[in-house]
Coordinates of C-alpha atoms in Angstrom, one line a residue:
X1 CA -33.1 -224.9 -120.5
X2 CA -32.6 -221.7 -122.4
X3 CA -33.2 -223.5 -125.6
X4 CA -36.6 -224.8 -124.3
X5 CA -37.6 -221.3 -123.2
X6 CA -36.8 -219.9 -126.6
X7 CA -39.0 -222.7 -128.2
X8 CA -41.9 -221.9 -125.9
X9 CA -41.6 -218.1 -126.6
X10 CA -41.5 -218.8 -130.3
X11 CA -44.7 -220.9 -130.1
X12 CA -46.4 -218.2 -128.1
X13 CA -45.7 -215.5 -130.7
X14 CA -46.7 -217.8 -133.5
X15 CA -50.1 -218.4 -131.8
X16 CA -50.4 -214.7 -131.2
X17 CA -49.9 -213.9 -134.8
X18 CA -52.5 -216.4 -135.8
X19 CA -55.0 -214.9 -133.3
X20 CA -54.3 -211.3 -134.5
X21 CA -54.6 -212.2 -138.2
X22 CA -58.3 -212.9 -138.6
X23 CA -60.9 -212.3 -141.2
X24 CA -58.8 -211.2 -144.3
X25 CA -57.4 -214.7 -144.8
X26 CA -53.9 -216.1 -145.0
X27 CA -53.1 -215.2 -148.6
X28 CA -52.5 -211.8 -150.3
X29 CA -55.4 -212.3 -152.7
X30 CA -57.9 -213.1 -149.9
X31 CA -56.6 -210.0 -148.0
X32 CA -57.1 -207.7 -151.1
X33 CA -60.6 -209.0 -151.7
X34 CA -61.5 -208.6 -148.1
X35 CA -60.2 -205.0 -148.1
X36 CA -62.1 -204.0 -151.2
X37 CA -65.3 -205.5 -149.8
X38 CA -65.1 -203.9 -146.4
X39 CA -63.4 -200.5 -146.9
X40 CA -65.4 -197.2 -146.7
X41 CA -63.4 -195.7 -149.6
X42 CA -65.4 -195.3 -152.8
X43 CA -64.1 -197.3 -155.8
X44 CA -62.6 -200.5 -154.5
X45 CA -66.0 -202.0 -153.7
X46 CA -67.0 -201.5 -157.3
X47 CA -63.9 -203.4 -158.5
X48 CA -65.0 -206.7 -157.0
X49 CA -68.8 -206.3 -157.4
X50 CA -69.2 -205.1 -161.0
X51 CA -69.0 -207.0 -164.2
X52 CA -65.8 -207.5 -166.1
X53 CA -66.0 -204.3 -168.2
X54 CA -67.0 -202.0 -165.3
X55 CA -64.5 -203.7 -163.1
X56 CA -61.7 -202.6 -165.5
X57 CA -63.2 -199.1 -165.7
X58 CA -63.4 -198.8 -161.9
X59 CA -59.9 -200.2 -161.4
X60 CA -58.5 -197.5 -163.8
X61 CA -60.5 -194.7 -162.1
X62 CA -59.4 -195.8 -158.7
X63 CA -55.7 -195.9 -159.7
X64 CA -56.0 -192.4 -161.4
X65 CA -57.7 -190.8 -158.4
X66 CA -55.4 -192.5 -155.9
X67 CA -52.4 -191.1 -157.9
X68 CA -54.0 -187.6 -157.8
X69 CA -54.4 -187.9 -154.0
X70 CA -50.8 -188.8 -153.5
X71 CA -49.6 -186.0 -155.9
X72 CA -51.7 -183.4 -154.0
X73 CA -50.4 -184.8 -150.7
X74 CA -46.8 -184.4 -151.9
X75 CA -47.5 -180.8 -152.9
X76 CA -49.1 -180.0 -149.6
X77 CA -46.3 -181.6 -147.6
X78 CA -43.6 -179.8 -149.6
X79 CA -45.5 -176.5 -149.0
X80 CA -45.6 -177.2 -145.3
X81 CA -41.9 -178.1 -145.2
X82 CA -41.0 -174.9 -147.0
X83 CA -42.0 -173.0 -143.8
X84 CA -43.6 -170.0 -145.5
X85 CA -44.6 -167.0 -143.5
X86 CA -47.4 -164.4 -143.9
X87 CA -46.8 -160.8 -143.1
X88 CA -49.3 -158.7 -141.1
X89 CA -49.3 -155.0 -140.6
X90 CA -50.9 -153.5 -137.6
X91 CA -51.0 -149.9 -136.3
X92 CA -50.9 -149.2 -132.6
X93 CA -50.9 -146.2 -130.3
X94 CA -48.9 -145.9 -127.1
X95 CA -46.3 -143.8 -125.3
X96 CA -43.1 -144.3 -127.2
X97 CA -39.6 -144.7 -125.9
X98 CA -37.5 -142.0 -127.4
X99 CA -34.8 -143.4 -129.7
X100 CA -31.1 -143.2 -129.0
X101 CA -29.6 -140.2 -130.8
X102 CA -25.9 -140.2 -131.7
X103 CA -24.2 -136.9 -132.6
X104 CA -20.8 -136.5 -134.2
X105 CA -18.8 -133.8 -135.8
X106 CA -18.1 -134.6 -139.4
X107 CA -14.4 -133.7 -138.7
X108 CA -12.9 -136.3 -136.3
X109 CA -10.0 -134.2 -134.8
X110 CA -9.3 -130.6 -134.0
X111 CA -6.6 -129.4 -136.4
X112 CA -4.9 -127.4 -133.8
X113 CA -4.2 -130.5 -131.8
X114 CA -3.1 -132.8 -134.6
X115 CA -1.2 -130.3 -136.7
X116 CA 2.2 -131.3 -135.3
X117 CA 1.4 -134.9 -136.1
X118 CA 0.3 -134.2 -139.6
X119 CA 2.7 -131.4 -140.5
X120 CA 4.9 -133.4 -142.9
X121 CA 1.9 -135.2 -144.5
X122 CA 0.0 -131.9 -145.1
X123 CA 3.1 -130.4 -146.7
X124 CA 3.3 -133.5 -148.9
X125 CA -0.3 -133.1 -150.0
X126 CA 0.2 -129.3 -150.6
X127 CA 3.2 -130.1 -152.8
X128 CA 1.1 -132.7 -154.8
X129 CA -1.6 -130.1 -155.4
X130 CA 1.0 -127.6 -156.7
X131 CA 2.5 -130.2 -159.0
X132 CA -0.8 -131.4 -160.4
X133 CA -2.0 -128.8 -162.9
X134 CA -4.1 -129.8 -165.9
X135 CA -4.5 -127.6 -168.9
X136 CA -7.7 -127.7 -171.0
X137 CA -6.4 -125.5 -173.7
X138 CA -6.1 -127.1 -177.2
X139 CA -2.5 -126.0 -177.7
X140 CA -1.4 -126.5 -174.1
X141 CA -1.0 -130.2 -174.2
X142 CA 1.3 -130.1 -171.2
X143 CA 1.7 -131.5 -167.7
X144 CA 3.5 -129.0 -165.4
X145 CA 4.2 -128.2 -161.8
X146 CA 4.4 -124.8 -160.1
X147 CA 8.1 -124.0 -160.3
X148 CA 7.8 -120.9 -158.1
X149 CA 6.2 -122.3 -155.0
X150 CA 7.4 -125.8 -154.2
X151 CA 10.0 -126.7 -156.7
X152 CA 12.8 -126.9 -154.1
X153 CA 10.8 -128.7 -151.5
X154 CA 12.6 -131.7 -150.2
X155 CA 10.2 -134.6 -149.5
X156 CA 10.7 -137.3 -147.0
X157 CA 10.7 -140.6 -148.9
X158 CA 9.5 -142.5 -145.9
X159 CA 6.1 -140.9 -146.2
X160 CA 5.3 -141.7 -149.8
X161 CA 7.5 -144.5 -151.0
X162 CA 5.0 -147.1 -149.7
X163 CA 2.2 -145.7 -151.8
X164 CA 3.4 -143.4 -154.6
X165 CA 1.0 -141.0 -156.1
X166 CA 1.4 -140.7 -159.9
X167 CA -0.1 -139.0 -162.9
X168 CA -0.6 -141.1 -166.1
X169 CA -0.3 -139.1 -169.3
X170 CA -2.5 -140.8 -171.9
X171 CA -2.0 -138.2 -174.7
X172 CA -0.8 -141.2 -176.7
X173 CA -2.9 -144.1 -175.4
X174 CA -0.4 -146.6 -177.0
X175 CA 2.5 -145.1 -175.1
X176 CA 1.3 -143.7 -171.7
X177 CA 3.8 -141.8 -169.7
X178 CA 3.8 -142.1 -165.9
X179 CA 4.9 -139.1 -163.7
X180 CA 5.7 -139.6 -160.1
X181 CA 4.3 -136.6 -158.3
X182 CA 6.7 -136.7 -155.4
X183 CA 9.9 -137.3 -157.5
X184 CA 12.0 -134.1 -157.3
X185 CA 14.1 -135.2 -160.3
X186 CA 11.2 -135.8 -162.6
X187 CA 10.6 -133.5 -165.6
X188 CA 7.0 -132.2 -165.3
X189 CA 6.8 -130.4 -168.6
X190 CA 6.0 -132.3 -171.7
X191 CA 5.5 -130.4 -175.0
X192 CA 4.0 -132.9 -177.4
X193 CA 3.7 -132.4 -181.1
X194 CA 1.4 -135.4 -181.6
X195 CA -1.7 -133.3 -181.7
X196 CA -1.2 -129.9 -183.4
X197 CA -4.7 -129.7 -184.8
X198 CA -8.1 -129.7 -183.0
X199 CA -9.0 -133.0 -184.6
X200 CA -9.8 -135.8 -182.2
X201 CA -8.9 -133.5 -179.3
X202 CA -9.8 -135.1 -175.9
X203 CA -10.4 -133.2 -172.7
X204 CA -7.8 -132.8 -170.1
X205 CA -9.6 -135.1 -167.7
X206 CA -9.4 -137.9 -170.3
X207 CA -5.7 -137.2 -171.1
X208 CA -4.4 -137.2 -167.5
X209 CA -5.3 -139.8 -164.8
X210 CA -4.2 -139.5 -161.2
X211 CA -3.5 -143.0 -159.7
X212 CA -1.9 -144.7 -156.8
X213 CA 0.9 -147.2 -157.4
X214 CA 0.3 -150.3 -155.3
X215 CA 3.3 -152.7 -155.1
X216 CA 3.8 -156.0 -153.3
X217 CA 6.7 -158.4 -152.9
X218 CA 9.4 -155.7 -152.4
X219 CA 8.0 -153.6 -155.3
X220 CA 8.3 -156.4 -157.8
X221 CA 4.5 -156.6 -158.5
X222 CA 2.8 -153.3 -159.1
X223 CA -0.6 -152.2 -160.2
X224 CA -2.1 -148.7 -160.7
X225 CA -5.4 -147.7 -159.1
X226 CA -6.9 -145.0 -161.2
X227 CA -9.3 -142.2 -160.1
X228 CA -11.5 -140.0 -162.2
X229 CA -10.8 -136.9 -160.1
X230 CA -7.6 -135.6 -158.6
X231 CA -9.6 -134.5 -155.5
X232 CA -10.8 -138.0 -155.0
X233 CA -7.3 -139.5 -155.5
X234 CA -5.7 -137.1 -153.0
X235 CA -8.4 -137.7 -150.4
X236 CA -8.2 -141.5 -150.7
X237 CA -4.4 -141.3 -150.5
X238 CA -4.6 -139.0 -147.5
X239 CA -7.0 -141.3 -145.7
X240 CA -4.6 -144.3 -146.1
X241 CA -1.6 -142.2 -144.8
X242 CA -3.7 -140.9 -142.0
X243 CA -4.9 -144.4 -140.9
X244 CA -1.2 -145.5 -140.9
X245 CA -0.2 -142.6 -138.7
X246 CA -3.1 -142.8 -136.2
X247 CA -2.7 -146.6 -135.9
X248 CA 0.4 -145.8 -133.7
X249 CA -1.6 -143.3 -131.5
X250 CA -3.3 -144.9 -128.4
X251 CA -7.0 -144.5 -128.0
X252 CA -6.7 -142.0 -125.2
X253 CA -4.6 -139.8 -127.3
X254 CA -7.1 -139.9 -130.2
X255 CA -9.9 -139.0 -127.8
X256 CA -8.0 -136.0 -126.5
X257 CA -7.5 -134.8 -130.1
X258 CA -11.2 -134.8 -130.8
X259 CA -14.1 -132.4 -129.9
X260 CA -15.2 -132.4 -126.3
X261 CA -18.9 -132.8 -125.4
X262 CA -19.0 -129.3 -123.8
X263 CA -17.5 -127.8 -127.0
X264 CA -19.9 -129.6 -129.4
X265 CA -23.2 -129.4 -127.4
X266 CA -24.1 -125.8 -126.5
X267 CA -27.7 -126.2 -125.4
X268 CA -30.0 -129.1 -124.7
X269 CA -33.8 -129.4 -124.1
X270 CA -35.8 -132.6 -123.9
X271 CA -39.6 -132.6 -123.4
X272 CA -39.5 -129.0 -122.2
X273 CA -37.0 -129.8 -119.5
X274 CA -33.3 -128.6 -119.6
X275 CA -30.5 -131.1 -120.2
X276 CA -26.8 -130.8 -120.9
X277 CA -23.8 -132.6 -122.4
X278 CA -23.7 -134.6 -119.2
X279 CA -26.8 -136.5 -120.3
X280 CA -24.8 -137.9 -123.3
X281 CA -22.6 -141.0 -123.3
X282 CA -19.3 -140.8 -125.0
X283 CA -18.2 -143.3 -127.7
X284 CA -15.3 -143.2 -130.1
X285 CA -15.9 -143.7 -133.8
X286 CA -13.0 -144.4 -136.1
X287 CA -14.4 -142.2 -138.8
X288 CA -15.8 -139.3 -136.8
X289 CA -13.8 -139.3 -133.6
X290 CA -15.7 -138.4 -130.4
X291 CA -19.4 -139.1 -130.7
X292 CA -22.1 -138.6 -128.0
X293 CA -25.2 -140.7 -127.5
X294 CA -28.4 -139.4 -125.9
X295 CA -30.7 -142.0 -124.3
X296 CA -28.5 -145.0 -125.1
X297 CA -30.1 -147.0 -122.3
X298 CA -27.0 -148.8 -121.1
X299 CA -27.1 -150.8 -117.8
X300 CA -28.0 -148.6 -114.9
X301 CA -29.4 -145.9 -117.2
X302 CA -33.1 -145.2 -117.4
X303 CA -34.5 -144.8 -120.9
X304 CA -36.6 -141.7 -121.6
X305 CA -40.0 -141.6 -123.2
X306 CA -41.8 -138.8 -125.0
X307 CA -45.0 -137.6 -123.4
X308 CA -46.6 -136.3 -126.5
X309 CA -45.9 -136.1 -130.2
X310 CA -44.8 -132.8 -131.7
X311 CA -41.7 -130.6 -131.7
X312 CA -42.3 -129.2 -128.2
X313 CA -41.9 -132.6 -126.6
X314 CA -38.8 -133.8 -128.4
X315 CA -35.1 -133.2 -128.2
X316 CA -33.8 -129.7 -129.1
X317 CA -30.1 -129.1 -129.5
X318 CA -27.7 -126.4 -130.6
X319 CA -24.3 -127.6 -131.7
X320 CA -21.1 -125.9 -132.7
X321 CA -19.0 -127.8 -135.1
X322 CA -16.1 -125.3 -135.1
X323 CA -15.5 -125.3 -138.8
X324 CA -12.3 -123.4 -138.3
X325 CA -10.8 -126.6 -136.7
X326 CA -11.4 -128.8 -139.7
X327 CA -8.5 -130.8 -141.2
X328 CA -8.1 -129.2 -144.7
X329 CA -7.3 -132.4 -146.6
X330 CA -9.4 -134.9 -144.7
X331 CA -13.0 -133.7 -144.5
X332 CA -14.5 -131.7 -147.4
X333 CA -18.0 -131.6 -145.8
X334 CA -18.8 -129.3 -143.0
X335 CA -21.8 -130.6 -141.0
X336 CA -22.9 -132.5 -137.9
X337 CA -23.5 -136.2 -138.4
X338 CA -26.3 -137.9 -136.5
X339 CA -28.2 -141.2 -136.4
X340 CA -31.3 -142.5 -134.7
X341 CA -31.1 -146.1 -133.4
X342 CA -32.3 -148.5 -130.8
X343 CA -31.1 -148.4 -127.3
X344 CA -27.9 -150.4 -126.6
X345 CA -27.2 -150.8 -130.3
X346 CA -24.0 -149.6 -131.8
X347 CA -24.4 -146.5 -133.9
X348 CA -22.9 -146.9 -137.4
X349 CA -22.8 -143.3 -138.2
X350 CA -20.9 -143.5 -141.4
X351 CA -23.2 -146.1 -143.0
X352 CA -26.6 -145.1 -141.7
X353 CA -26.3 -141.5 -140.5
X354 CA -27.5 -138.2 -142.0
X355 CA -25.9 -134.7 -142.1
X356 CA -27.2 -131.5 -140.5
X357 CA -25.9 -128.4 -142.2
X358 CA -24.5 -125.4 -140.3
X359 CA -26.4 -122.2 -140.3
X360 CA -29.8 -124.1 -140.4
X361 CA -32.4 -125.5 -138.1
X362 CA -33.0 -129.1 -139.0
X363 CA -36.3 -130.6 -137.9
X364 CA -36.6 -134.4 -137.9
X365 CA -40.0 -135.9 -137.5
X366 CA -39.8 -139.6 -136.5
X367 CA -42.1 -142.5 -137.4
X368 CA -41.5 -145.9 -135.9
X369 CA -41.7 -149.3 -137.6
X370 CA -41.3 -152.4 -135.4
X371 CA -40.2 -155.5 -137.2
X372 CA -40.7 -159.0 -135.9
X373 CA -39.4 -162.0 -137.9
X374 CA -40.1 -165.7 -137.2
X375 CA -37.3 -167.7 -135.9
X376 CA -35.9 -170.9 -137.5
X377 CA -37.0 -172.8 -139.4
X378 CA -39.2 -170.1 -140.8
X379 CA -36.3 -167.7 -141.4
X380 CA -32.6 -167.5 -140.9
X381 CA -32.8 -164.6 -138.5
X382 CA -30.9 -164.6 -135.2
X383 CA -32.2 -163.6 -131.8
X384 CA -28.9 -162.3 -130.2
X385 CA -26.2 -163.3 -132.7
X386 CA -24.9 -166.1 -130.6
X387 CA -25.5 -168.6 -133.4
X388 CA -23.6 -166.6 -136.0
X389 CA -20.1 -168.0 -136.8
X390 CA -18.5 -164.6 -136.6
X391 CA -17.0 -163.0 -133.5
X392 CA -18.8 -159.8 -132.8
X393 CA -16.0 -157.3 -132.3
X394 CA -18.5 -154.6 -131.2
X395 CA -19.5 -156.6 -128.1
X396 CA -16.9 -154.7 -126.2
X397 CA -19.2 -151.6 -126.4
X398 CA -21.9 -153.7 -124.6
X399 CA -24.1 -153.3 -127.6
X400 CA -26.7 -155.6 -129.1
X401 CA -26.2 -157.6 -132.3
X402 CA -26.8 -155.9 -135.6
X403 CA -26.1 -157.0 -139.2
X404 CA -23.7 -154.0 -139.7
X405 CA -21.6 -155.1 -136.7
X406 CA -21.5 -158.7 -138.1
X407 CA -20.5 -157.5 -141.6
X408 CA -17.7 -155.3 -140.2
X409 CA -16.5 -158.0 -137.9
X410 CA -16.4 -160.5 -140.7
X411 CA -14.4 -158.1 -142.9
X412 CA -11.9 -157.4 -140.1
X413 CA -11.4 -161.1 -139.6
X414 CA -10.7 -161.5 -143.3
X415 CA -8.3 -158.6 -143.1
X416 CA -6.3 -160.1 -140.3
X417 CA -6.4 -163.5 -141.9
X418 CA -5.2 -162.3 -145.3
X419 CA -3.2 -159.2 -144.7
X420 CA -1.8 -160.2 -141.2
X421 CA -2.9 -156.9 -139.7
X422 CA -6.2 -155.1 -138.8
X423 CA -7.7 -152.0 -140.4
X424 CA -7.7 -148.9 -138.4
X425 CA -11.5 -148.1 -138.9
X426 CA -12.7 -151.4 -137.3
X427 CA -12.3 -152.7 -133.7
X428 CA -9.0 -154.6 -133.0
X429 CA -9.3 -158.4 -132.6
X430 CA -7.4 -160.0 -129.8
X431 CA -3.8 -160.9 -130.7
X432 CA -3.6 -158.6 -133.7
X433 CA -2.3 -155.1 -134.5
X434 CA -3.3 -152.3 -136.7
X435 CA -1.8 -151.9 -140.2
X436 CA 1.1 -149.4 -140.6
X437 CA 3.3 -148.6 -143.6
X438 CA 6.5 -149.4 -141.7
X439 CA 5.5 -152.8 -140.3
X440 CA 3.2 -153.9 -143.1
X441 CA 4.4 -152.4 -146.3
X442 CA 2.0 -154.5 -148.4
X443 CA -1.2 -153.8 -146.5
X444 CA -2.7 -151.3 -148.9
X445 CA -2.8 -153.5 -152.0
X446 CA -4.2 -156.3 -149.7
X447 CA -6.8 -154.0 -148.3
X448 CA -8.0 -152.9 -151.8
X449 CA -8.1 -156.5 -153.0
X450 CA -10.3 -157.5 -150.1
X451 CA -12.6 -154.4 -150.5
X452 CA -13.1 -155.1 -154.2
X453 CA -13.6 -158.8 -153.8
X454 CA -17.2 -159.9 -154.5
X455 CA -16.5 -163.3 -153.1
X456 CA -15.5 -161.9 -149.7
X457 CA -18.6 -159.7 -149.5
X458 CA -20.9 -162.6 -150.5
X459 CA -19.3 -164.8 -147.9
X460 CA -19.8 -162.3 -145.1
X461 CA -23.4 -161.7 -146.3
X462 CA -24.1 -165.4 -146.2
X463 CA -22.7 -165.7 -142.7
X464 CA -24.4 -162.7 -141.2
X465 CA -28.1 -162.8 -140.6
X466 CA -30.7 -160.1 -139.8
X467 CA -31.9 -159.8 -136.2
X468 CA -35.3 -161.3 -135.5
X469 CA -36.6 -158.2 -133.7
X470 CA -35.7 -154.7 -135.0
X471 CA -36.9 -151.2 -134.9
X472 CA -36.6 -148.8 -137.8
X473 CA -37.0 -145.0 -137.5
X474 CA -38.3 -143.3 -140.5
X475 CA -37.4 -139.6 -140.6
X476 CA -39.1 -136.7 -142.3
X477 CA -36.5 -133.9 -142.5
X478 CA -37.1 -130.2 -143.1
X479 CA -34.6 -127.3 -142.9
X480 CA -34.7 -123.6 -142.5
X481 CA -32.1 -120.8 -142.1
X482 CA -31.1 -120.2 -138.5
X483 CA -30.7 -117.8 -136.9
X484 CA -32.5 -115.2 -139.0
X485 CA -30.7 -112.0 -140.1
X486 CA -32.5 -110.0 -137.5
X487 CA -31.8 -112.4 -134.6
X488 CA -28.3 -113.6 -135.3
X489 CA -26.5 -110.8 -133.4
X490 CA -28.1 -111.4 -130.0
X491 CA -28.2 -115.2 -130.4
X492 CA -24.5 -115.3 -131.2
X493 CA -23.7 -113.1 -128.3
X494 CA -25.7 -115.3 -125.9
X495 CA -24.2 -118.5 -127.2
X496 CA -20.7 -117.1 -127.1
X497 CA -21.1 -116.1 -123.5
X498 CA -22.6 -119.5 -122.5
X499 CA -19.8 -121.3 -124.2
X500 CA -16.7 -119.3 -123.4
X501 CA -18.0 -116.7 -120.9
X502 CA -16.8 -114.2 -123.4
X503 CA -18.5 -110.9 -124.3
X504 CA -17.1 -111.2 -127.8
X505 CA -18.8 -113.3 -130.5
X506 CA -16.9 -116.6 -130.8
X507 CA -19.5 -118.5 -132.7
X508 CA -20.8 -117.9 -136.2
X509 CA -23.1 -119.1 -138.8
X510 CA -20.5 -121.5 -140.3
X511 CA -20.4 -123.6 -137.2
X512 CA -23.9 -123.3 -135.5
X513 CA -26.4 -126.2 -136.0
X514 CA -29.8 -126.4 -134.5
X515 CA -31.6 -129.7 -134.2
X516 CA -35.3 -130.6 -133.4
X517 CA -36.0 -134.3 -133.1
X518 CA -39.5 -135.4 -132.2
X519 CA -42.2 -138.0 -132.8
X520 CA -44.5 -137.0 -135.6
X521 CA -47.2 -139.1 -134.0
X522 CA -47.6 -141.8 -131.5
X523 CA -49.0 -144.2 -134.0
X524 CA -46.5 -146.9 -134.7
X525 CA -46.5 -149.7 -137.3
X526 CA -45.9 -153.2 -136.3
X527 CA -44.8 -155.5 -139.2
X528 CA -44.8 -159.1 -137.9
X529 CA -44.5 -162.5 -139.5
X530 CA -46.6 -165.5 -138.7
X531 CA -46.5 -169.0 -139.9
X532 CA -48.4 -169.4 -143.2
X533 CA -48.8 -173.2 -142.6
X534 CA -49.1 -175.3 -139.5
X535 CA -50.1 -178.9 -138.6
X536 CA -53.8 -178.0 -138.5
X537 CA -53.5 -176.5 -142.0
X538 CA -51.7 -179.6 -143.3
X539 CA -54.2 -182.1 -141.8
X540 CA -57.2 -180.3 -143.1
X541 CA -55.8 -180.0 -146.6
X542 CA -54.7 -183.6 -146.6
X543 CA -58.2 -184.7 -145.5
X544 CA -59.8 -182.4 -148.0
X545 CA -57.9 -183.7 -150.9
X546 CA -58.5 -187.3 -149.9
X547 CA -62.2 -186.7 -149.4
X548 CA -62.6 -184.8 -152.7
X549 CA -60.9 -187.4 -154.9
X550 CA -61.8 -190.7 -153.2
X551 CA -64.5 -189.9 -150.7
X552 CA -62.2 -191.0 -147.8
X553 CA -61.7 -190.0 -144.3
X554 CA -59.4 -190.6 -141.4
X555 CA -61.0 -194.0 -140.8
X556 CA -60.2 -195.0 -144.4
X557 CA -56.6 -194.2 -143.7
X558 CA -56.8 -196.4 -140.6
X559 CA -58.3 -199.2 -142.7
X560 CA -55.4 -198.8 -145.2
X561 CA -53.0 -199.0 -142.3
X562 CA -54.8 -202.1 -141.1
X563 CA -54.3 -203.9 -144.4
X564 CA -50.7 -203.0 -144.4
X565 CA -50.4 -204.5 -140.9
X566 CA -52.2 -207.6 -142.2
X567 CA -49.8 -207.9 -145.1
X568 CA -46.9 -207.7 -142.6
X569 CA -48.5 -210.5 -140.5
X570 CA -49.1 -212.7 -143.5
X571 CA -45.5 -212.2 -144.6
X572 CA -44.2 -213.1 -141.1
X573 CA -46.4 -216.2 -141.0
X574 CA -45.2 -217.3 -144.4
X575 CA -41.6 -216.7 -143.4
X576 CA -42.1 -218.7 -140.2
X577 CA -43.6 -221.6 -142.1
X578 CA -40.9 -221.5 -144.7
X579 CA -38.3 -221.4 -142.0
X580 CA -39.9 -224.4 -140.1
X581 CA -40.1 -226.5 -143.2
X582 CA -36.5 -225.7 -144.0
X583 CA -35.4 -226.8 -140.6
X584 CA -37.4 -230.0 -140.9
X585 CA -35.9 -230.8 -144.3
X586 CA -32.5 -230.4 -142.9
X587 CA -33.2 -232.9 -140.1
X588 CA -34.3 -235.7 -142.5
X589 CA -31.6 -238.3 -143.5
X590 CA -30.4 -237.8 -147.0
X591 CA -30.9 -240.9 -149.3
X592 CA -30.1 -241.3 -152.9
X593 CA -32.7 -244.0 -153.3
X594 CA -36.5 -243.5 -153.0
X595 CA -38.0 -244.6 -149.6
X596 CA -38.9 -248.3 -149.3
X597 CA -42.5 -249.4 -149.3
X598 CA -44.2 -251.1 -146.4
X599 CA -44.0 -254.6 -147.9
X600 CA -40.3 -254.1 -148.5
X601 CA -39.8 -253.1 -144.9
X602 CA -41.7 -256.2 -143.7
X603 CA -39.7 -258.5 -146.0
X604 CA -36.4 -256.9 -144.8
X605 CA -37.5 -257.5 -141.2
X606 CA -38.4 -261.2 -141.7
X607 CA -35.7 -262.1 -144.2
X608 CA -32.2 -261.0 -143.4
X609 CA -31.0 -261.8 -146.8
X610 CA -33.6 -259.6 -148.5
X611 CA -32.1 -257.0 -150.8
X612 CA -34.1 -254.1 -151.9
X613 CA -34.3 -254.0 -155.7
X614 CA -33.0 -250.8 -157.2
X615 CA -33.1 -249.9 -160.8
X616 CA -29.7 -248.5 -160.4
X617 CA -28.3 -251.4 -158.4
X618 CA -25.3 -253.1 -160.0
X619 CA -25.6 -257.0 -159.3
X620 CA -22.7 -258.7 -157.7
X621 CA -21.6 -262.2 -159.0
X622 CA -22.3 -264.9 -156.3
X623 CA -19.9 -267.8 -156.5
X624 CA -21.5 -271.4 -157.1
X625 CA -20.9 -274.8 -158.8
X626 CA -19.5 -274.8 -162.3
X627 CA -21.9 -275.5 -165.1
X628 CA -22.3 -279.1 -166.3
X629 CA -20.3 -280.4 -169.3
X630 CA -23.0 -280.5 -171.9
X631 CA -20.7 -282.4 -174.4
X632 CA -21.3 -285.6 -172.4
X633 CA -25.0 -285.3 -173.0
X634 CA -24.6 -285.1 -176.8
X635 CA -26.6 -287.9 -178.8
X636 CA -24.4 -290.4 -180.8
X637 CA -25.7 -290.8 -184.3
X638 CA -23.5 -294.0 -185.3
X639 CA -25.1 -297.4 -185.9
X640 CA -25.7 -299.2 -182.7
X641 CA -23.9 -302.6 -182.2
X642 CA -25.9 -305.5 -181.0
X643 CA -24.8 -307.8 -178.2
X644 CA -24.8 -310.8 -180.4
X645 CA -22.3 -309.3 -182.8
X646 CA -20.0 -308.4 -180.0
X647 CA -20.0 -311.9 -178.9

C-alpha cells in the first residue's frame, strides 16, 4: 500500500514538473535561445538575431560587460560588509550637567601619622643619600660615602636584602665595579689611576650608574635595572618598599593616615550657593590616598547642573594641601591633583588628572564633547563592558565601564596569574593577596617583567574596548598668584580661624590652592557615528551598475532567476528519465543471444524440435545408422565369364 502511494506521488510530481516547465523547451540549447530572445537585457538578443560576425562581437561584448557588472557588485558587497561609518559633528546648546570633580592631595598620607611605620625605611634612604656622592672633578675619580654622618649606622638586612640598591662604577667599561650602597663592610673609596689626564674624560653621570639588583630563584638569577638619575632610582626603590609595607595595612588604617575632607577643603561655593566638604563623596586612591568627589551622581544622589556659563556659576574651592605633612622621600611635587569626569565613572587621577599649584588661583574653563560610537558590527565598542572577557575590578565602586578600568583590571589579572600575588596600586581580586617582600620575595622582578612586556600590553589593549558613549571635558587652564601681597594677611587670618578656630595664622602660601571650575559656554559638540552604507545604498548601487553596463533592471534579474529555475527543472526531468530507463533496463531478462524474430517464435511454437540457429552455437552430434560400405559398390574391371564357358 505504501509502495503504491509513493508511485502515485512520484507521478504527480513528474506531471507537475512538466506543467511548470513550459515555453523554453526541454533541452539546454532551447532554453538558452528562448532566454536570449525574450530577455529585456541588452546584448543577448543581438547574439541570436545578428549575422555570424556581429554575433561574435555581441557575444564578446556581453561577456565583458557581464564580467564588469559582477566585479562591481563584488566591490559594492565587500564595501557594505566592511560596515564603514561616517562621522558627523553637530553643535548644540542646552543646560549642562556639571561634571564630577575629584580632588586629591598629591601626597597620600600625613607624615606625622605614618612616621612610626616608615622610620626605619626613611633612615635607610637617608643613609643611601649620604653614601651616594658623585664627583665631577677631573682628578676626583672617586666614589665615596660620608664617613662623618652615617658610617656607623647599622642597617636592618630585612629591609633591603630583597631589593639591593647598588652603584655601578663604569670608569673602566670593560671591568665595571658594583658597590652595594647598604653594605657596611664595603669600601666606598676608589682612587683610580686609569685616567690621569683629561683625555676622553667622561662626566660623573656617565661613570656612575645607580641600579636596583633584582634576583629570583633564591638569588641565583640576578639582573640590574639601571637609572639615569639617583633621585629617580631612590624614588622608584622607595615606592616598591612602601607598597610592600602598606600591603600589610588594612584599608581603614590607610584611610585614617590620609587627609580628611575637612582638613583639605576649606571653602566651597557652587553656582553662588555655599557648599562644604559634606557635599563630597570619599574614595580611596592607591596613589593619592583619600580623594573626594563632587557631584559623582551615585544612586540616591541628585546631579547638579550649571545655570549659566561663566566663573560665577561654577565651582569655587579653597584647598589646603598642608605641605608640611608631605613624605620627604615619596612625593617630590607639592600640589593638588584633580580630574573632571562623567558621573558614576571611576576617577583615574594619576593617568588623567592635572595639578593645581599652591599659592595660585587656577581657573579651569570647561568645554564638552559628547562621543557616540556605532555598536557592533560597525565598531568594536562596548555598551557597558559586559561583553569584555576581563573582570572589572572597579565594579566594587559602583562605577561604569571605562577603558582605563579594563586595562588596569587586565594587568592585575596577569600579575596574579604570573607573580602569584596582586599589586598594591590596583584593586584586589577575589582569592588573592597583595605582594609583600616577606611572602613573595620574587615579586619585584616579576612586576618589572610584566610592566615592560609589550606582548602583555598589546594583549590587554586587544581585549579592552572603548565605550560606545563617552563624554570628554576639554579644559582651558589659566593661573594667577593668590592671594596677592596686599590681601594675604587678612585672607590667611580668616582661613586659619575657619579651619582651626585659631587667631594665629596656621595656613600659608605653600599650602593654599584656589580653584575655579566652570563652563566656558553652554555650546557642546556632539560627535556621532552613523552607518556609511545600508541596504538601500547597496540595492541602489547594485541596480545602478547593472543598468549602466547592461541596461538591466530588477525584472531582468528575475528573468535570470527564472532561467536558473528552468535549468534546474530540466536537470530534474533528465535525471528522472535516466532513473526510469535505468530501472527498466534492470527489470529486463539478460540474454547473451540477440532476441528471436517473429517467424522464429512461430516456428518454435509449432515445432517442438525447432532449434534457434546461432552463429555461436556449437552443434552436437546426433547418433544414427552407420554409413554404407562403399567397397561393395566398387566396379570389377576383370573379363566377364560367359555362362557357356562355365558349363
